[in-house]
mmCIF file of C-alpha atoms in Angstrom:
data_model
loop_
_atom_site.group_PDB
_atom_site.id
_atom_site.type_symbol
_atom_site.label_atom_id
_atom_site.label_comp_id
_atom_site.label_asym_id
_atom_site.label_seq_id
_atom_site.Cartn_x
_atom_site.Cartn_y
_atom_site.Cartn_z
ATOM 1 C CA MET A 1 16.964 5.143 -20.970
ATOM 2 C CA ARG A 2 15.842 2.575 -18.685
ATOM 3 C CA ILE A 3 14.187 3.957 -15.386
ATOM 4 C CA LEU A 4 13.619 2.443 -11.902
ATOM 5 C CA LEU A 5 11.041 4.116 -10.070
ATOM 6 C CA VAL A 6 10.988 3.867 -6.640
ATOM 7 C CA ASN A 7 9.564 6.041 -3.481
ATOM 8 C CA ASP A 8 8.226 5.349 0.371
ATOM 9 C CA ASP A 9 5.022 6.620 0.118
ATOM 10 C CA GLY A 10 3.941 2.996 -1.243
ATOM 11 C CA ILE A 11 3.419 2.133 -4.435
ATOM 12 C CA HIS A 12 -0.272 3.664 -4.980
ATOM 13 C CA GLY A 13 1.509 7.232 -4.119
ATOM 14 C CA GLU A 14 -0.075 10.034 -6.140
ATOM 15 C CA GLY A 15 3.691 11.739 -6.968
ATOM 16 C CA LEU A 16 4.641 8.070 -7.950
ATOM 17 C CA PHE A 17 2.382 8.035 -10.655
ATOM 18 C CA VAL A 18 2.251 11.158 -11.549
ATOM 19 C CA LEU A 19 5.998 10.709 -12.859
ATOM 20 C CA ALA A 20 5.774 7.477 -14.137
ATOM 21 C CA LYS A 21 2.791 8.321 -16.425
ATOM 22 C CA GLU A 22 5.027 11.483 -17.737
ATOM 23 C CA LEU A 23 8.273 9.624 -18.152
ATOM 24 C CA ALA A 24 6.692 6.154 -19.423
ATOM 25 C CA GLY A 25 5.908 8.171 -23.043
ATOM 26 C CA ARG A 26 9.824 8.365 -23.712
ATOM 27 C CA HIS A 27 11.500 5.924 -21.171
ATOM 28 C CA ASP A 28 11.577 2.460 -20.311
ATOM 29 C CA VAL A 29 10.426 2.598 -16.632
ATOM 30 C CA TYR A 30 9.947 -0.426 -14.108
ATOM 31 C CA VAL A 31 8.186 0.405 -10.730
ATOM 32 C CA CYS A 32 9.289 -1.240 -7.059
ATOM 33 C CA ALA A 33 7.724 0.211 -4.403
ATOM 34 C CA PRO A 34 6.519 -0.389 -0.906
ATOM 35 C CA ASN A 35 3.239 -2.188 -0.516
ATOM 36 C CA ARG A 36 2.258 0.646 1.904
ATOM 37 C CA GLU A 37 3.733 4.211 3.091
ATOM 38 C CA GLN A 38 7.266 3.469 4.602
ATOM 39 C CA SER A 39 8.157 7.331 5.608
ATOM 40 C CA GLY A 40 11.152 8.005 8.068
ATOM 41 C CA MET A 41 12.663 4.584 6.867
ATOM 42 C CA SER A 42 16.252 5.916 5.982
ATOM 43 C CA GLN A 43 18.036 3.240 4.157
ATOM 44 C CA ALA A 44 16.765 0.424 6.045
ATOM 45 C CA LEU A 45 16.763 -3.192 4.751
ATOM 46 C CA SER A 46 14.682 -6.092 6.290
ATOM 47 C CA VAL A 47 17.564 -8.598 7.144
ATOM 48 C CA GLY A 48 16.682 -11.928 7.138
ATOM 49 C CA VAL A 49 13.057 -11.374 6.786
ATOM 50 C CA PRO A 50 10.748 -12.827 3.432
ATOM 51 C CA LEU A 51 10.288 -10.118 1.331
ATOM 52 C CA ARG A 52 6.479 -10.667 -0.962
ATOM 53 C CA VAL A 53 6.663 -9.863 -4.033
ATOM 54 C CA SER A 54 3.217 -8.781 -5.772
ATOM 55 C CA ASP A 55 2.636 -7.411 -9.623
ATOM 56 C CA GLU A 56 0.224 -3.944 -9.594
ATOM 57 C CA ARG A 57 -1.910 -2.914 -12.149
ATOM 58 C CA LEU A 58 -1.293 0.693 -12.267
ATOM 59 C CA ASP A 59 -3.472 1.599 -15.623
ATOM 60 C CA LEU A 60 0.164 3.213 -16.819
ATOM 61 C CA PRO A 61 2.374 2.052 -19.844
ATOM 62 C CA VAL A 62 5.116 1.352 -18.002
ATOM 63 C CA LYS A 63 7.163 -2.168 -17.956
ATOM 64 C CA LYS A 64 6.348 -3.486 -15.200
ATOM 65 C CA ALA A 65 5.116 -2.840 -11.936
ATOM 66 C CA LEU A 66 5.759 -4.288 -8.524
ATOM 67 C CA SER A 67 4.797 -3.727 -4.875
ATOM 68 C CA VAL A 68 7.233 -5.067 -1.815
ATOM 69 C CA ASP A 69 6.238 -5.446 1.576
ATOM 70 C CA GLY A 70 9.916 -3.897 3.010
ATOM 71 C CA ARG A 71 11.163 -0.528 3.130
ATOM 72 C CA PRO A 72 12.187 1.734 0.313
ATOM 73 C CA ALA A 73 16.058 0.713 0.294
ATOM 74 C CA ASP A 74 14.654 -2.980 0.137
ATOM 75 C CA CYS A 75 12.585 -2.009 -3.055
ATOM 76 C CA THR A 76 15.594 -0.520 -4.837
ATOM 77 C CA LYS A 77 18.243 -3.334 -3.643
ATOM 78 C CA LEU A 78 15.768 -5.760 -4.811
ATOM 79 C CA ALA A 79 14.520 -4.301 -8.166
ATOM 80 C CA LEU A 80 18.389 -3.942 -9.487
ATOM 81 C CA GLU A 81 20.142 -7.068 -7.903
ATOM 82 C CA ILE A 82 16.728 -9.430 -8.462
ATOM 83 C CA LEU A 83 14.210 -8.429 -9.862
ATOM 84 C CA PHE A 84 15.120 -6.146 -12.632
ATOM 85 C CA LYS A 85 18.632 -7.342 -12.727
ATOM 86 C CA ASP A 86 18.609 -8.278 -16.308
ATOM 87 C CA GLU A 87 17.384 -4.383 -17.530
ATOM 88 C CA GLN A 88 20.209 -2.809 -17.066
ATOM 89 C CA ILE A 89 18.895 0.363 -15.317
ATOM 90 C CA ASP A 90 20.187 3.426 -16.089
ATOM 91 C CA MET A 91 19.036 5.240 -13.475
ATOM 92 C CA VAL A 92 16.996 5.270 -10.326
ATOM 93 C CA ILE A 93 14.475 8.277 -9.344
ATOM 94 C CA SER A 94 12.942 8.265 -6.088
ATOM 95 C CA GLY A 95 9.574 10.099 -5.130
ATOM 96 C CA ILE A 96 8.014 12.501 -5.854
ATOM 97 C CA ASN A 97 7.590 12.296 -2.356
ATOM 98 C CA LYS A 98 4.968 14.890 -0.635
ATOM 99 C CA GLY A 99 6.961 16.382 2.172
ATOM 100 C CA ALA A 100 10.967 18.374 1.128
ATOM 101 C CA ASN A 101 14.144 16.251 2.403
ATOM 102 C CA LEU A 102 16.022 19.331 3.341
ATOM 103 C CA GLY A 103 19.077 19.483 5.906
ATOM 104 C CA THR A 104 19.772 16.988 8.271
ATOM 105 C CA ASP A 105 16.060 15.245 6.891
ATOM 106 C CA VAL A 106 18.482 13.338 4.455
ATOM 107 C CA LEU A 107 19.561 11.402 7.475
ATOM 108 C CA TYR A 108 15.971 9.745 8.233
ATOM 109 C CA SER A 109 14.212 9.716 4.245
ATOM 110 C CA GLY A 110 13.066 6.688 3.481
ATOM 111 C CA THR A 111 13.405 8.757 -0.276
ATOM 112 C CA VAL A 112 16.461 9.320 0.238
ATOM 113 C CA GLY A 113 17.488 5.937 1.404
ATOM 114 C CA ALA A 114 15.961 4.402 -1.302
ATOM 115 C CA ALA A 115 18.014 6.749 -3.530
ATOM 116 C CA LEU A 116 21.165 6.240 -1.747
ATOM 117 C CA GLU A 117 20.422 2.310 -2.419
ATOM 118 C CA GLY A 118 20.674 3.560 -6.171
ATOM 119 C CA TYR A 119 23.740 5.310 -5.781
ATOM 120 C CA ASN A 120 25.003 2.140 -3.920
ATOM 121 C CA HIS A 121 25.112 -0.140 -6.560
ATOM 122 C CA ASN A 122 26.634 2.046 -8.912
ATOM 123 C CA VAL A 123 23.396 3.572 -10.433
ATOM 124 C CA ARG A 124 22.858 7.513 -11.008
ATOM 125 C CA SER A 125 20.103 8.638 -8.904
ATOM 126 C CA LEU A 126 17.673 11.148 -8.131
ATOM 127 C CA ALA A 127 15.689 11.721 -4.418
ATOM 128 C CA VAL A 128 12.337 14.131 -6.343
ATOM 129 C CA SER A 129 10.553 15.984 -3.046
ATOM 130 C CA VAL A 130 8.234 19.039 -2.215
ATOM 131 C CA SER A 131 6.698 20.574 0.828
ATOM 132 C CA GLY A 132 3.222 19.032 1.438
ATOM 133 C CA LYS A 133 2.183 22.658 1.534
ATOM 134 C CA SER A 134 3.695 23.470 -2.174
ATOM 135 C CA ALA A 135 1.531 25.818 -4.571
ATOM 136 C CA VAL A 136 3.659 23.052 -7.529
ATOM 137 C CA SER A 137 1.624 20.940 -8.370
ATOM 138 C CA PHE A 138 3.503 16.965 -8.858
ATOM 139 C CA GLU A 139 2.558 17.195 -12.577
ATOM 140 C CA GLN A 140 4.632 20.395 -13.348
ATOM 141 C CA ILE A 141 7.680 18.982 -10.684
ATOM 142 C CA ALA A 142 7.524 15.910 -13.219
ATOM 143 C CA GLU A 143 7.073 17.552 -16.225
ATOM 144 C CA ILE A 144 10.106 19.821 -15.272
ATOM 145 C CA ILE A 145 12.362 16.399 -14.132
ATOM 146 C CA ALA A 146 11.516 14.721 -16.875
ATOM 147 C CA ALA A 147 13.075 17.887 -19.433
ATOM 148 C CA LYS A 148 16.006 17.828 -17.044
ATOM 149 C CA LEU A 149 16.658 14.472 -17.233
ATOM 150 C CA ASP A 150 19.411 14.015 -20.040
ATOM 151 C CA TYR A 151 21.316 16.784 -18.648
ATOM 152 C CA PHE A 152 21.533 14.986 -15.206
ATOM 153 C CA TYR A 153 22.385 12.118 -16.826
ATOM 154 C CA GLN A 154 25.345 13.806 -18.411
ATOM 155 C CA THR A 155 26.768 14.836 -15.590
ATOM 156 C CA GLY A 156 28.332 11.318 -14.373
ATOM 157 C CA GLU A 157 28.660 7.805 -14.363
ATOM 158 C CA LYS A 158 28.218 7.751 -10.687
ATOM 159 C CA PHE A 159 26.170 10.307 -8.401
ATOM 160 C CA MET A 160 23.478 11.110 -6.218
ATOM 161 C CA TYR A 161 21.184 14.146 -6.146
ATOM 162 C CA ASN A 162 18.269 15.357 -3.764
ATOM 163 C CA ILE A 163 16.316 17.419 -5.507
ATOM 164 C CA ASN A 164 13.880 19.419 -3.532
ATOM 165 C CA PHE A 165 11.236 22.311 -4.918
ATOM 166 C CA PRO A 166 9.852 25.313 -3.213
ATOM 167 C CA LEU A 167 6.890 26.353 -1.974
ATOM 168 C CA ALA A 168 6.496 28.341 -5.698
ATOM 169 C CA LEU A 169 8.513 28.864 -7.998
ATOM 170 C CA ASN A 170 10.204 31.932 -9.201
ATOM 171 C CA SER A 171 7.778 33.377 -11.650
ATOM 172 C CA ASP A 172 10.256 34.441 -14.150
ATOM 173 C CA LYS A 173 12.039 31.385 -14.682
ATOM 174 C CA ILE A 174 12.883 27.705 -13.640
ATOM 175 C CA GLU A 175 15.791 28.073 -11.681
ATOM 176 C CA PHE A 176 17.954 24.978 -10.704
ATOM 177 C CA VAL A 177 20.383 25.712 -8.050
ATOM 178 C CA PHE A 178 23.320 23.360 -7.118
ATOM 179 C CA THR A 179 23.714 23.683 -3.299
ATOM 180 C CA LYS A 180 25.161 21.840 -0.488
ATOM 181 C CA GLN A 181 23.248 20.412 2.657
ATOM 182 C CA GLY A 182 21.684 22.627 5.114
ATOM 183 C CA PHE A 183 20.804 22.176 8.846
ATOM 184 C CA ARG A 184 17.514 21.241 9.907
ATOM 185 C CA ARG A 185 16.808 20.642 13.558
ATOM 186 C CA TYR A 186 13.285 19.069 15.144
ATOM 187 C CA GLU A 187 11.787 20.085 18.328
ATOM 188 C CA ASN A 188 10.214 16.933 18.529
ATOM 189 C CA GLU A 189 7.133 17.106 20.398
ATOM 190 C CA PHE A 190 5.685 13.756 21.850
ATOM 191 C CA HIS A 191 2.113 13.927 22.337
ATOM 192 C CA THR A 192 0.724 10.807 24.883
ATOM 193 C CA VAL A 193 -1.784 8.287 23.055
ATOM 194 C CA GLU A 194 -3.782 5.971 24.825
ATOM 195 C CA LEU A 195 -4.643 2.633 23.765
ATOM 196 C CA SER A 196 -7.848 0.955 23.105
ATOM 197 C CA ASP A 197 -6.362 -1.758 26.038
ATOM 198 C CA GLY A 198 -5.586 1.218 27.965
ATOM 199 C CA SER A 199 -2.115 1.611 28.017
ATOM 200 C CA THR A 200 0.334 4.598 27.131
ATOM 201 C CA ALA A 201 2.001 4.959 24.002
ATOM 202 C CA TYR A 202 4.013 8.089 22.819
ATOM 203 C CA LYS A 203 3.285 9.638 19.234
ATOM 204 C CA MET A 204 6.622 11.872 17.520
ATOM 205 C CA GLN A 205 5.179 15.094 15.522
ATOM 206 C CA GLY A 206 8.353 17.308 15.510
ATOM 207 C CA ASN A 207 8.537 21.056 14.342
ATOM 208 C CA ALA A 208 11.585 21.841 12.067
ATOM 209 C CA GLN A 209 13.499 24.375 13.036
ATOM 210 C CA ASP A 210 16.345 25.522 10.403
ATOM 211 C CA ILE A 211 19.284 27.422 11.571
ATOM 212 C CA GLY A 212 22.043 28.962 10.375
ATOM 213 C CA ASN A 213 22.093 28.019 6.848
ATOM 214 C CA ASP A 214 23.826 30.262 4.665
ATOM 215 C CA GLU A 215 22.608 31.137 0.772
ATOM 216 C CA PHE A 216 24.472 27.952 -0.302
ATOM 217 C CA THR A 217 22.853 25.447 1.194
ATOM 218 C CA ASP A 218 19.762 23.047 -0.152
ATOM 219 C CA ILE A 219 17.291 25.497 2.726
ATOM 220 C CA ALA A 220 17.675 28.947 1.795
ATOM 221 C CA ALA A 221 17.956 27.863 -1.873
ATOM 222 C CA VAL A 222 14.122 26.723 -1.720
ATOM 223 C CA LYS A 223 13.111 29.405 0.457
ATOM 224 C CA ARG A 224 13.964 31.665 -2.554
ATOM 225 C CA GLY A 225 11.842 30.049 -4.924
ATOM 226 C CA CYS A 226 14.437 27.805 -7.066
ATOM 227 C CA ILE A 227 14.930 24.042 -7.169
ATOM 228 C CA SER A 228 17.834 22.677 -4.836
ATOM 229 C CA VAL A 229 19.877 19.995 -6.052
ATOM 230 C CA THR A 230 22.481 18.293 -3.699
ATOM 231 C CA PRO A 231 25.067 16.027 -4.418
ATOM 232 C CA LEU A 232 24.904 13.564 -2.070
ATOM 233 C CA THR A 233 27.207 10.237 -0.918
ATOM 234 C CA LEU A 234 27.572 7.479 1.417
ATOM 235 C CA GLU A 235 31.111 9.300 3.242
ATOM 236 C CA ARG A 236 29.788 9.362 6.650
ATOM 237 C CA THR A 237 33.692 10.087 8.015
ATOM 238 C CA ASP A 238 34.407 13.182 10.185
ATOM 239 C CA PHE A 239 37.740 13.878 8.402
ATOM 240 C CA ALA A 240 38.491 17.410 10.838
ATOM 241 C CA LYS A 241 37.956 14.863 14.013
ATOM 242 C CA LEU A 242 40.469 12.331 12.014
ATOM 243 C CA ASN A 243 43.019 14.744 11.617
ATOM 244 C CA LYS A 244 42.786 16.027 14.757
ATOM 245 C CA LEU A 245 43.053 12.864 16.312
ATOM 246 C CA ASN A 246 45.590 11.467 14.516
ATOM 247 C CA SER A 247 47.994 14.587 15.463
ATOM 248 C CA LEU A 248 47.298 13.251 19.136
ATOM 249 C CA LYS A 249 49.753 10.412 18.380
#
């Protein structure tokens, strides 16, 4: 399989390195990632901005590794349309992200945004994340994803699966659970920061609040020690509201 690896933690992110190392032995792996951390960038693109691309030596048996001075979705888009256009990439994998992307996190996540850009190009795509407090190592996650890759590939010609690992795996077995997106709200706490020039700025550090999530959500599955797999799409239409509005005519 020809795999494009991207992320939002940057070209030297540990999760990317471990996943590339695990997959390169059995697949043709191409890496294209931001040259620095780009968390929280969602699917933003650097429109009208020149993007510098640099060769990277990752000391891994990958086919090619490139960094881009842009955002995660820039990397996927540029790789699929220009940099690795002739390679006919079979799958885009974004991650492994250090930080969960559960519920409404998907609206902001650069990891998810990079994978959605692959989906937008009709390429099978995965976003893989785990809480920074998890006892599950990047090595374990990479092994599990590698073992499950053929299964995911055969589930459809086009998909985007948002995969989240729990704080600890169930002791009896590794369990993937297909879930719906849950709801996660943040109580944003803005901290006042005084800059070197004496001016004031604000730094956001939100606390996650998981509210009203039933057993079929990604949030609940991860809390049970399962690996959550949520199929996402680009569709954002509120069909219930649309039908109501049309009925008012």
